Amino acid sequence: MHIVLPVDGSTYTARAAQVLVQQVRQYKEPPRITLLTVALPIGTPLARAQLSKATLDEYYCDVSAQALAPAEGALKQAGLAFESRFVVGDPAEQIATEVARLQPDLLIMGTHGHSALKGFVMGSVASKVVASTTVPVLLVR
């Protein structure tokens, strides 16, 4: 079994990581786990063009490491093996793209748990991902 856990460093994704740790105890064999974070592009394309590739890469690596750290800590503490990845772009689009590429058996996502109306009006990463993938999604509030 392959599980993808998108993370953003928030308490919501920390809860999702804890649910993942609890779920894993029910499996015969440890699943393959991929932690995924999406770094938002900085500035405008014109501003990014003024920065070196090395500077941008360092920034995205640092931001991603901060977002991944809480979930990585929870999985390490539970003794679970995992792979960490980051991509840059729109979170919902990039998560959906990575899910299509990785073809996991399950996607576990933390959600802020806003009301349905607020989610409809403002949109949310979780609802956009659910709408754009055929992989089963476990949403954790």
PDB file of C-alpha atoms in Angstrom:
ATOM      1  CA  MET A   1       0.000   0.000   0.000  1.00  0.00           C
ATOM      2  CA  HIS A   2       1.199   3.479  -0.849  1.00  0.00           C
ATOM      3  CA  ILE A   3      -0.053   6.484   1.136  1.00  0.00           C
ATOM      4  CA  VAL A   4       0.580  10.123   0.260  1.00  0.00           C
ATOM      5  CA  LEU A   5       0.306  12.741   2.988  1.00  0.00           C
ATOM      6  CA  PRO A   6       0.391  16.349   1.732  1.00  0.00           C
ATOM      7  CA  VAL A   7       1.674  18.648   4.478  1.00  0.00           C
ATOM      8  CA  ASP A   8       1.987  22.379   5.007  1.00  0.00           C
ATOM      9  CA  GLY A   9       3.412  22.497   8.540  1.00  0.00           C
ATOM     10  CA  SER A  10       0.062  23.431  10.109  1.00  0.00           C
ATOM     11  CA  THR A  11      -1.642  21.816  13.087  1.00  0.00           C
ATOM     12  CA  TYR A  12      -4.149  20.383  10.603  1.00  0.00           C
ATOM     13  CA  THR A  13      -1.502  18.385   8.802  1.00  0.00           C
ATOM     14  CA  ALA A  14       0.094  17.418  12.129  1.00  0.00           C
ATOM     15  CA  ARG A  15      -3.258  15.833  13.036  1.00  0.00           C
ATOM     16  CA  ALA A  16      -3.345  14.063   9.675  1.00  0.00           C
ATOM     17  CA  ALA A  17       0.144  12.683  10.376  1.00  0.00           C
ATOM     18  CA  GLN A  18      -1.066  11.343  13.734  1.00  0.00           C
ATOM     19  CA  VAL A  19      -4.045   9.674  12.033  1.00  0.00           C
ATOM     20  CA  LEU A  20      -1.636   8.112   9.552  1.00  0.00           C
ATOM     21  CA  VAL A  21       0.472   6.741  12.419  1.00  0.00           C
ATOM     22  CA  GLN A  22      -2.658   5.241  14.014  1.00  0.00           C
ATOM     23  CA  GLN A  23      -3.885   3.800  10.694  1.00  0.00           C
ATOM     24  CA  VAL A  24      -0.561   2.106   9.969  1.00  0.00           C
ATOM     25  CA  ARG A  25      -0.939  -0.043  13.086  1.00  0.00           C
ATOM     26  CA  GLN A  26      -3.891  -1.758  11.398  1.00  0.00           C
ATOM     27  CA  TYR A  27      -1.927  -2.904   8.344  1.00  0.00           C
ATOM     28  CA  LYS A  28      -0.178  -6.267   8.077  1.00  0.00           C
ATOM     29  CA  GLU A  29       2.807  -4.708   6.361  1.00  0.00           C
ATOM     30  CA  PRO A  30       4.083  -1.150   6.686  1.00  0.00           C
ATOM     31  CA  PRO A  31       2.881   0.968   3.776  1.00  0.00           C
ATOM     32  CA  ARG A  32       5.074   3.044   1.530  1.00  0.00           C
ATOM     33  CA  ILE A  33       4.603   6.629   2.756  1.00  0.00           C
ATOM     34  CA  THR A  34       5.298   9.779   0.781  1.00  0.00           C
ATOM     35  CA  LEU A  35       5.164  13.161   2.469  1.00  0.00           C
ATOM     36  CA  LEU A  36       4.511  15.940  -0.024  1.00  0.00           C
ATOM     37  CA  THR A  37       4.647  19.673   0.412  1.00  0.00           C
ATOM     38  CA  VAL A  38       4.043  22.408  -2.114  1.00  0.00           C
ATOM     39  CA  ALA A  39       6.025  25.627  -1.875  1.00  0.00           C
ATOM     40  CA  LEU A  40       4.261  28.684  -3.205  1.00  0.00           C
ATOM     41  CA  PRO A  41       6.203  30.527  -5.911  1.00  0.00           C
ATOM     42  CA  ILE A  42       7.719  33.713  -4.527  1.00  0.00           C
ATOM     43  CA  GLY A  43       6.919  37.057  -6.081  1.00  0.00           C
ATOM     44  CA  THR A  44       6.026  37.559  -9.685  1.00  0.00           C
ATOM     45  CA  PRO A  45       7.693  35.850 -12.646  1.00  0.00           C
ATOM     46  CA  LEU A  46       9.585  39.098 -13.267  1.00  0.00           C
ATOM     47  CA  ALA A  47      10.831  39.206  -9.656  1.00  0.00           C
ATOM     48  CA  ARG A  48      11.841  35.525  -9.787  1.00  0.00           C
ATOM     49  CA  ALA A  49      13.782  36.216 -12.987  1.00  0.00           C
ATOM     50  CA  GLN A  50      15.978  38.612 -11.001  1.00  0.00           C
ATOM     51  CA  LEU A  51      17.000  35.873  -8.549  1.00  0.00           C
ATOM     52  CA  SER A  52      19.513  33.157  -9.292  1.00  0.00           C
ATOM     53  CA  LYS A  53      18.350  29.575  -9.622  1.00  0.00           C
ATOM     54  CA  ALA A  54      20.531  28.690  -6.620  1.00  0.00           C
ATOM     55  CA  THR A  55      18.842  31.360  -4.486  1.00  0.00           C
ATOM     56  CA  LEU A  56      15.367  30.187  -5.491  1.00  0.00           C
ATOM     57  CA  ASP A  57      16.259  26.524  -4.939  1.00  0.00           C
ATOM     58  CA  GLU A  58      17.680  27.300  -1.491  1.00  0.00           C
ATOM     59  CA  TYR A  59      14.566  29.273  -0.558  1.00  0.00           C
ATOM     60  CA  TYR A  60      12.188  26.514  -1.714  1.00  0.00           C
ATOM     61  CA  CYS A  61      14.258  23.844   0.081  1.00  0.00           C
ATOM     62  CA  ASP A  62      14.208  25.847   3.330  1.00  0.00           C
ATOM     63  CA  VAL A  63      10.467  26.571   3.178  1.00  0.00           C
ATOM     64  CA  SER A  64       9.725  22.953   2.324  1.00  0.00           C
ATOM     65  CA  ALA A  65      11.917  21.596   5.125  1.00  0.00           C
ATOM     66  CA  GLN A  66      10.004  23.751   7.630  1.00  0.00           C
ATOM     67  CA  ALA A  67       6.653  22.491   6.328  1.00  0.00           C
ATOM     68  CA  LEU A  68       7.773  18.849   6.331  1.00  0.00           C
ATOM     69  CA  ALA A  69       9.456  18.868   9.761  1.00  0.00           C
ATOM     70  CA  PRO A  70       6.405  18.261  12.020  1.00  0.00           C
ATOM     71  CA  ALA A  71       5.129  15.299   9.974  1.00  0.00           C
ATOM     72  CA  GLU A  72       8.629  13.880   9.557  1.00  0.00           C
ATOM     73  CA  GLY A  73       9.095  14.074  13.323  1.00  0.00           C
ATOM     74  CA  ALA A  74       5.825  12.255  14.003  1.00  0.00           C
ATOM     75  CA  LEU A  75       6.648   9.469  11.541  1.00  0.00           C
ATOM     76  CA  LYS A  76      10.237   9.121  12.804  1.00  0.00           C
ATOM     77  CA  GLN A  77       8.979   8.918  16.382  1.00  0.00           C
ATOM     78  CA  ALA A  78       6.595   6.137  15.317  1.00  0.00           C
ATOM     79  CA  GLY A  79       9.466   4.314  13.607  1.00  0.00           C
ATOM     80  CA  LEU A  80       7.935   4.592  10.144  1.00  0.00           C
ATOM     81  CA  ALA A  81       9.934   4.840   6.948  1.00  0.00           C
ATOM     82  CA  PHE A  82       8.922   7.556   4.501  1.00  0.00           C
ATOM     83  CA  GLU A  83      10.048   9.628   1.561  1.00  0.00           C
ATOM     84  CA  SER A  84       9.757  13.427   1.590  1.00  0.00           C
ATOM     85  CA  ARG A  85       9.193  15.444  -1.576  1.00  0.00           C
ATOM     86  CA  PHE A  86       8.466  19.028  -2.468  1.00  0.00           C
ATOM     87  CA  VAL A  87       7.218  20.753  -5.569  1.00  0.00           C
ATOM     88  CA  VAL A  88       6.585  24.410  -6.364  1.00  0.00           C
ATOM     89  CA  GLY A  89       3.308  25.882  -7.579  1.00  0.00           C
ATOM     90  CA  ASP A  90      -0.381  26.027  -6.753  1.00  0.00           C
ATOM     91  CA  PRO A  91      -0.991  23.555  -3.886  1.00  0.00           C
ATOM     92  CA  ALA A  92      -4.201  21.959  -5.199  1.00  0.00           C
ATOM     93  CA  GLU A  93      -2.900  21.632  -8.744  1.00  0.00           C
ATOM     94  CA  GLN A  94       0.481  20.285  -7.695  1.00  0.00           C
ATOM     95  CA  ILE A  95      -0.967  17.774  -5.216  1.00  0.00           C
ATOM     96  CA  ALA A  96      -3.366  16.493  -7.891  1.00  0.00           C
ATOM     97  CA  THR A  97      -0.505  16.257 -10.398  1.00  0.00           C
ATOM     98  CA  GLU A  98       1.716  14.356  -7.961  1.00  0.00           C
ATOM     99  CA  VAL A  99      -1.131  12.021  -6.990  1.00  0.00           C
ATOM    100  CA  ALA A 100      -1.717  11.256 -10.675  1.00  0.00           C
ATOM    101  CA  ARG A 101       1.996  10.609 -11.122  1.00  0.00           C
ATOM    102  CA  LEU A 102       2.541   8.550  -7.954  1.00  0.00           C
ATOM    103  CA  GLN A 103      -0.762   6.606  -8.118  1.00  0.00           C
ATOM    104  CA  PRO A 104      -1.037   6.015  -4.353  1.00  0.00           C
ATOM    105  CA  ASP A 105      -3.696   3.793  -2.822  1.00  0.00           C
ATOM    106  CA  LEU A 106      -4.736   6.471  -0.318  1.00  0.00           C
ATOM    107  CA  LEU A 107      -4.337  10.197   0.173  1.00  0.00           C
ATOM    108  CA  ILE A 108      -4.597  11.523   3.735  1.00  0.00           C
ATOM    109  CA  MET A 109      -5.080  15.285   4.049  1.00  0.00           C
ATOM    110  CA  GLY A 110      -5.575  17.667   6.912  1.00  0.00           C
ATOM    111  CA  THR A 111      -8.356  20.187   6.392  1.00  0.00           C
ATOM    112  CA  HIS A 112      -9.291  23.360   8.203  1.00  0.00           C
ATOM    113  CA  GLY A 113     -12.866  22.096   8.428  1.00  0.00           C
ATOM    114  CA  HIS A 114     -14.620  25.252   7.244  1.00  0.00           C
ATOM    115  CA  SER A 115     -18.313  25.070   6.589  1.00  0.00           C
ATOM    116  CA  ALA A 116     -19.513  23.815   3.233  1.00  0.00           C
ATOM    117  CA  LEU A 117     -20.702  27.280   2.204  1.00  0.00           C
ATOM    118  CA  LYS A 118     -17.397  28.946   3.066  1.00  0.00           C
ATOM    119  CA  GLY A 119     -15.506  26.194   1.235  1.00  0.00           C
ATOM    120  CA  PHE A 120     -17.766  26.671  -1.781  1.00  0.00           C
ATOM    121  CA  VAL A 121     -17.320  30.425  -1.861  1.00  0.00           C
ATOM    122  CA  MET A 122     -13.606  30.576  -1.054  1.00  0.00           C
ATOM    123  CA  GLY A 123     -12.485  27.147  -2.249  1.00  0.00           C
ATOM    124  CA  SER A 124      -9.966  25.014  -0.437  1.00  0.00           C
ATOM    125  CA  VAL A 125      -7.005  22.880  -1.328  1.00  0.00           C
ATOM    126  CA  ALA A 126      -8.651  19.740   0.046  1.00  0.00           C
ATOM    127  CA  SER A 127     -11.914  20.192  -1.848  1.00  0.00           C
ATOM    128  CA  LYS A 128     -10.071  20.940  -5.098  1.00  0.00           C
ATOM    129  CA  VAL A 129      -7.882  17.852  -4.690  1.00  0.00           C
ATOM    130  CA  VAL A 130     -10.875  15.631  -3.891  1.00  0.00           C
ATOM    131  CA  ALA A 131     -12.625  16.929  -7.001  1.00  0.00           C
ATOM    132  CA  SER A 132      -9.637  16.333  -9.243  1.00  0.00           C
ATOM    133  CA  THR A 133      -8.504  12.844  -8.248  1.00  0.00           C
ATOM    134  CA  THR A 134      -9.922   9.336  -8.289  1.00  0.00           C
ATOM    135  CA  VAL A 135      -7.710   8.150  -5.435  1.00  0.00           C
ATOM    136  CA  PRO A 136      -9.518   7.587  -2.125  1.00  0.00           C
ATOM    137  CA  VAL A 137      -9.011  10.597   0.180  1.00  0.00           C
ATOM    138  CA  LEU A 138      -9.221  10.583   3.969  1.00  0.00           C
ATOM    139  CA  LEU A 139      -9.807  14.128   5.234  1.00  0.00           C
ATOM    140  CA  VAL A 140      -8.767  14.844   8.820  1.00  0.00           C
ATOM    141  CA  ARG A 141     -10.095  17.800  10.792  1.00  0.00           C
TER     142      ARG A 141
END
